[in-house]
């Protein structure tokens, strides 16, 4: 009866098990070819929660079924419970057991907006670098019209990184969602449903020569 379980909650790493997932439902298939990127290995944030030994097995069969249903359906999972009950640790346990790399974490506060999780654009840093270039060479007029180098000033957030079409999924922990502004959950659900988002700073230069591809930083 447990053969269908991808995550078994036993704490023993089995990175090959995630490959046994069937294709996602038709309504959860998105465009985009897998990128040749690998997730960083788990870091101290996971080892601090899980310890050096294998975590204790999960005894709650209903919880296991819900976690695996979310994996099969490619749906987010809302975890509730008292403080200290292991809600955050669960995300790290899933990443550890299935070999999904470092957990992407987005801690929510009352001022958090959707864009905070998607990406950040350092316009001040870009302007500062352009000024330094002009000071070194007065003939230099800043960045060329093709917008070269803009990717150095755009960094994807944890949500934006999780949405990249990688070869393996990433675990994204959105912590303390109940502390958010009332609009954030709805905005978040829309992005998760569509599986994509826009970066206006790149859209403005998309029609310029040489801008078919822009490399940006990820989380």
C-alpha positions as a LaTeX table, in Angstrom:
\begin{tabular}{lrrr}
\hline
Residue & $x$ (\AA) & $y$ (\AA) & $z$ (\AA) \\
\hline
Unk1 & 0.00 & 0.00 & 0.00 \\
Unk2 & 2.97 & 2.34 & 0.53 \\
Unk3 & 4.55 & 1.73 & $-2.88$ \\
Unk4 & 3.13 & 4.99 & $-4.22$ \\
Unk5 & 4.87 & 7.09 & $-1.57$ \\
Unk6 & 7.70 & 9.24 & $-2.89$ \\
Unk7 & 8.46 & 10.85 & 0.45 \\
Unk8 & 8.30 & 8.23 & 3.19 \\
Unk9 & 9.41 & 10.27 & 6.17 \\
Unk10 & 12.06 & 7.76 & 7.20 \\
Unk11 & 14.97 & 10.19 & 7.10 \\
Unk12 & 17.13 & 8.00 & 4.86 \\
Unk13 & 18.30 & 9.91 & 1.74 \\
Unk14 & 17.08 & 8.41 & $-1.53$ \\
Unk15 & 17.60 & 11.00 & $-4.30$ \\
Unk16 & 16.44 & 8.59 & $-7.01$ \\
Unk17 & 12.93 & 8.36 & $-5.60$ \\
Unk18 & 11.88 & 11.79 & $-6.89$ \\
Unk19 & 12.47 & 10.46 & $-10.41$ \\
Unk20 & 9.62 & 7.99 & $-9.91$ \\
Unk21 & 7.04 & 10.76 & $-9.99$ \\
Unk22 & 4.76 & 10.42 & $-13.01$ \\
Unk23 & 4.22 & 13.34 & $-15.35$ \\
Unk24 & 2.26 & 16.18 & $-13.74$ \\
Unk25 & $-1.46$ & 16.53 & $-14.46$ \\
Unk26 & $-2.23$ & 18.34 & $-17.70$ \\
Unk27 & $-3.38$ & 21.43 & $-15.80$ \\
Unk28 & $-0.02$ & 21.62 & $-13.96$ \\
Unk29 & 2.25 & 21.49 & $-17.02$ \\
Unk30 & 4.10 & 24.65 & $-17.90$ \\
Unk31 & 6.22 & 25.76 & $-20.82$ \\
Unk32 & 9.99 & 26.08 & $-20.59$ \\
Unk33 & 12.81 & 23.62 & $-21.13$ \\
Unk34 & 14.72 & 22.36 & $-18.06$ \\
Unk35 & 17.77 & 24.49 & $-17.34$ \\
Unk36 & 21.17 & 22.87 & $-16.73$ \\
Unk37 & 21.33 & 24.00 & $-13.11$ \\
Unk38 & 21.92 & 22.08 & $-9.92$ \\
Unk39 & 20.69 & 23.04 & $-6.48$ \\
Unk40 & 23.35 & 23.73 & $-3.83$ \\
Unk41 & 23.64 & 20.99 & $-1.21$ \\
Unk42 & 21.77 & 21.32 & 2.07 \\
Unk43 & 23.37 & 23.84 & 4.39 \\
Unk44 & 23.62 & 24.51 & 8.10 \\
Unk45 & 19.97 & 25.58 & 8.19 \\
Unk46 & 18.95 & 21.98 & 7.49 \\
Unk47 & 21.62 & 20.29 & 9.57 \\
Unk48 & 20.75 & 22.53 & 12.52 \\
Unk49 & 17.16 & 21.32 & 12.40 \\
Unk50 & 17.73 & 17.71 & 11.42 \\
Unk51 & 20.94 & 17.03 & 13.35 \\
Unk52 & 23.73 & 14.74 & 12.22 \\
Unk53 & 21.63 & 11.60 & 12.58 \\
Unk54 & 18.65 & 10.59 & 10.49 \\
Unk55 & 15.41 & 12.29 & 11.63 \\
Unk56 & 12.86 & 10.21 & 13.43 \\
Unk57 & 10.34 & 8.56 & 11.09 \\
Unk58 & 6.99 & 10.32 & 10.65 \\
Unk59 & 4.30 & 8.31 & 12.38 \\
Unk60 & 1.32 & 10.27 & 11.03 \\
Unk61 & 0.04 & 8.35 & 7.98 \\
Unk62 & $-2.38$ & 11.13 & 7.04 \\
Unk63 & 0.45 & 13.68 & 6.98 \\
Unk64 & 2.50 & 11.40 & 4.72 \\
Unk65 & $-0.42$ & 11.00 & 2.31 \\
Unk66 & $-0.98$ & 14.77 & 2.16 \\
Unk67 & 2.70 & 15.47 & 1.49 \\
Unk68 & 2.83 & 12.90 & $-1.29$ \\
Unk69 & $-0.45$ & 14.10 & $-2.80$ \\
Unk70 & 1.09 & 17.57 & $-3.05$ \\
Unk71 & 4.14 & 16.08 & $-4.78$ \\
Unk72 & 2.05 & 14.14 & $-7.30$ \\
Unk73 & $-0.23$ & 17.10 & $-8.04$ \\
Unk74 & 2.61 & 19.68 & $-8.02$ \\
Unk75 & 0.61 & 21.73 & $-5.56$ \\
Unk76 & 1.78 & 23.83 & $-2.59$ \\
Unk77 & 1.15 & 22.43 & 0.87 \\
Unk78 & $-0.15$ & 24.62 & 3.70 \\
Unk79 & 1.17 & 23.36 & 7.04 \\
Unk80 & $-0.39$ & 24.65 & 10.27 \\
Unk81 & 0.33 & 23.88 & 13.88 \\
Unk82 & 1.54 & 25.21 & 17.19 \\
Unk83 & 4.96 & 26.93 & 17.43 \\
Unk84 & 7.71 & 24.35 & 17.77 \\
Unk85 & 5.65 & 21.51 & 16.32 \\
Unk86 & 8.09 & 20.98 & 13.42 \\
Unk87 & 6.38 & 22.79 & 10.54 \\
Unk88 & 9.61 & 24.30 & 9.19 \\
Unk89 & 11.59 & 21.15 & 9.90 \\
Unk90 & 9.26 & 19.20 & 7.61 \\
Unk91 & 10.43 & 21.19 & 4.57 \\
Unk92 & 14.07 & 20.45 & 5.40 \\
Unk93 & 13.27 & 16.76 & 5.97 \\
Unk94 & 11.67 & 16.47 & 2.52 \\
Unk95 & 14.65 & 18.16 & 0.84 \\
Unk96 & 17.09 & 15.93 & 2.75 \\
Unk97 & 15.34 & 12.64 & 2.01 \\
Unk98 & 14.68 & 13.33 & $-1.69$ \\
Unk99 & 18.03 & 14.99 & $-2.40$ \\
Unk100 & 16.51 & 18.31 & $-3.48$ \\
Unk101 & 19.34 & 20.49 & $-2.24$ \\
Unk102 & 19.29 & 23.58 & $-0.05$ \\
Unk103 & 15.85 & 24.69 & 1.06 \\
Unk104 & 14.76 & 28.04 & $-0.36$ \\
Unk105 & 13.40 & 30.12 & 2.51 \\
Unk106 & 11.18 & 33.19 & 2.41 \\
Unk107 & 10.38 & 34.51 & 5.90 \\
Unk108 & 7.24 & 36.65 & 5.77 \\
Unk109 & 6.68 & 39.88 & 7.73 \\
Unk110 & 3.79 & 42.34 & 7.64 \\
Unk111 & 5.56 & 44.44 & 4.99 \\
Unk112 & 6.33 & 41.54 & 2.62 \\
Unk113 & 5.14 & 41.88 & $-0.97$ \\
Unk114 & 5.00 & 39.34 & $-3.77$ \\
Unk115 & 7.91 & 40.96 & $-5.59$ \\
Unk116 & 10.15 & 40.37 & $-2.55$ \\
Unk117 & 9.89 & 36.65 & $-3.20$ \\
Unk118 & 10.16 & 36.90 & $-6.98$ \\
Unk119 & 13.13 & 39.15 & $-7.67$ \\
Unk120 & 15.03 & 42.30 & $-6.70$ \\
Unk121 & 16.40 & 44.93 & $-9.07$ \\
Unk122 & 19.33 & 47.01 & $-7.82$ \\
Unk123 & 18.74 & 50.19 & $-9.82$ \\
Unk124 & 20.92 & 52.27 & $-7.45$ \\
Unk125 & 23.83 & 49.88 & $-7.83$ \\
Unk126 & 23.49 & 49.94 & $-11.61$ \\
Unk127 & 23.47 & 53.77 & $-11.65$ \\
Unk128 & 26.45 & 53.92 & $-9.29$ \\
Unk129 & 28.49 & 51.59 & $-11.50$ \\
Unk130 & 27.60 & 53.64 & $-14.58$ \\
Unk131 & 28.81 & 56.81 & $-12.84$ \\
Unk132 & 32.08 & 55.14 & $-11.85$ \\
Unk133 & 32.60 & 54.08 & $-15.47$ \\
Unk134 & 32.12 & 57.66 & $-16.67$ \\
Unk135 & 34.57 & 58.93 & $-14.05$ \\
Unk136 & 37.22 & 56.48 & $-15.21$ \\
Unk137 & 36.58 & 57.31 & $-18.85$ \\
Unk138 & 34.74 & 60.61 & $-19.59$ \\
Unk139 & 34.03 & 59.36 & $-23.10$ \\
Unk140 & 32.08 & 56.43 & $-21.67$ \\
Unk141 & 28.34 & 57.07 & $-21.73$ \\
Unk142 & 27.32 & 54.27 & $-19.44$ \\
Unk143 & 25.75 & 51.04 & $-20.61$ \\
Unk144 & 25.12 & 50.57 & $-24.29$ \\
Unk145 & 21.66 & 50.79 & $-25.76$ \\
Unk146 & 21.35 & 47.02 & $-25.72$ \\
Unk147 & 21.13 & 47.12 & $-21.92$ \\
Unk148 & 24.24 & 45.00 & $-21.53$ \\
Unk149 & 24.98 & 43.98 & $-17.96$ \\
Unk150 & 21.51 & 44.49 & $-16.53$ \\
Unk151 & 21.44 & 40.87 & $-15.46$ \\
Unk152 & 24.10 & 41.60 & $-12.85$ \\
Unk153 & 21.63 & 43.82 & $-11.03$ \\
Unk154 & 18.68 & 41.43 & $-11.03$ \\
Unk155 & 18.57 & 38.67 & $-8.44$ \\
Unk156 & 15.76 & 36.15 & $-8.27$ \\
Unk157 & 14.22 & 35.69 & $-4.87$ \\
Unk158 & 13.39 & 32.33 & $-3.26$ \\
Unk159 & 10.03 & 32.09 & $-5.05$ \\
Unk160 & 11.49 & 33.21 & $-8.38$ \\
Unk161 & 14.28 & 30.64 & $-8.05$ \\
Unk162 & 11.82 & 27.87 & $-7.17$ \\
Unk163 & 9.88 & 28.63 & $-10.38$ \\
Unk164 & 12.92 & 28.07 & $-12.60$ \\
Unk165 & 12.43 & 24.99 & $-14.83$ \\
Unk166 & 15.25 & 22.95 & $-13.35$ \\
Unk167 & 15.85 & 19.25 & $-13.80$ \\
Unk168 & 14.75 & 18.61 & $-10.20$ \\
Unk169 & 12.23 & 20.52 & $-8.10$ \\
Unk170 & 13.26 & 22.76 & $-5.23$ \\
Unk171 & 11.73 & 22.93 & $-1.78$ \\
Unk172 & 10.46 & 26.43 & $-0.97$ \\
Unk173 & 9.58 & 27.24 & 2.65 \\
Unk174 & 7.33 & 30.30 & 2.97 \\
Unk175 & 7.42 & 30.86 & 6.70 \\
Unk176 & 4.87 & 32.75 & 8.84 \\
Unk177 & 2.45 & 33.40 & 5.98 \\
Unk178 & $-0.23$ & 34.34 & 8.50 \\
Unk179 & 1.76 & 37.51 & 9.31 \\
Unk180 & 1.46 & 38.83 & 5.75 \\
Unk181 & $-0.66$ & 41.63 & 4.36 \\
Unk182 & $-4.15$ & 40.48 & 3.36 \\
Unk183 & $-3.35$ & 40.71 & $-0.37$ \\
Unk184 & $-0.20$ & 38.57 & $-0.39$ \\
Unk185 & $-1.83$ & 35.11 & $-0.19$ \\
Unk186 & $-4.04$ & 35.85 & $-3.21$ \\
Unk187 & $-1.12$ & 37.27 & $-5.20$ \\
Unk188 & 0.94 & 34.23 & $-4.26$ \\
Unk189 & $-1.74$ & 31.77 & $-5.31$ \\
Unk190 & $-2.01$ & 33.44 & $-8.71$ \\
Unk191 & 1.73 & 33.04 & $-9.39$ \\
Unk192 & 1.71 & 29.43 & $-8.20$ \\
Unk193 & $-1.27$ & 28.69 & $-10.43$ \\
Unk194 & 0.27 & 30.25 & $-13.53$ \\
Unk195 & 3.83 & 29.07 & $-12.88$ \\
Unk196 & 5.35 & 32.25 & $-14.26$ \\
Unk197 & 5.94 & 35.93 & $-13.53$ \\
Unk198 & 7.08 & 39.07 & $-15.34$ \\
Unk199 & 10.21 & 41.18 & $-14.88$ \\
Unk200 & 9.33 & 44.63 & $-16.28$ \\
Unk201 & 12.97 & 45.74 & $-16.24$ \\
Unk202 & 13.74 & 43.03 & $-18.81$ \\
Unk203 & 10.56 & 43.55 & $-20.81$ \\
Unk204 & 11.58 & 47.17 & $-21.46$ \\
Unk205 & 14.76 & 46.07 & $-23.28$ \\
Unk206 & 13.43 & 42.87 & $-24.90$ \\
Unk207 & 13.17 & 44.48 & $-28.33$ \\
Unk208 & 16.76 & 45.74 & $-28.37$ \\
Unk209 & 19.50 & 43.95 & $-30.30$ \\
Unk210 & 21.33 & 41.27 & $-28.37$ \\
Unk211 & 18.68 & 40.85 & $-25.69$ \\
Unk212 & 17.34 & 37.44 & $-26.64$ \\
Unk213 & 18.96 & 36.09 & $-23.49$ \\
Unk214 & 19.88 & 37.87 & $-20.26$ \\
Unk215 & 21.63 & 35.99 & $-17.48$ \\
Unk216 & 20.46 & 36.96 & $-14.00$ \\
Unk217 & 21.48 & 35.87 & $-10.51$ \\
Unk218 & 19.39 & 33.36 & $-8.64$ \\
Unk219 & 18.74 & 33.03 & $-4.94$ \\
\hline
\end{tabular}
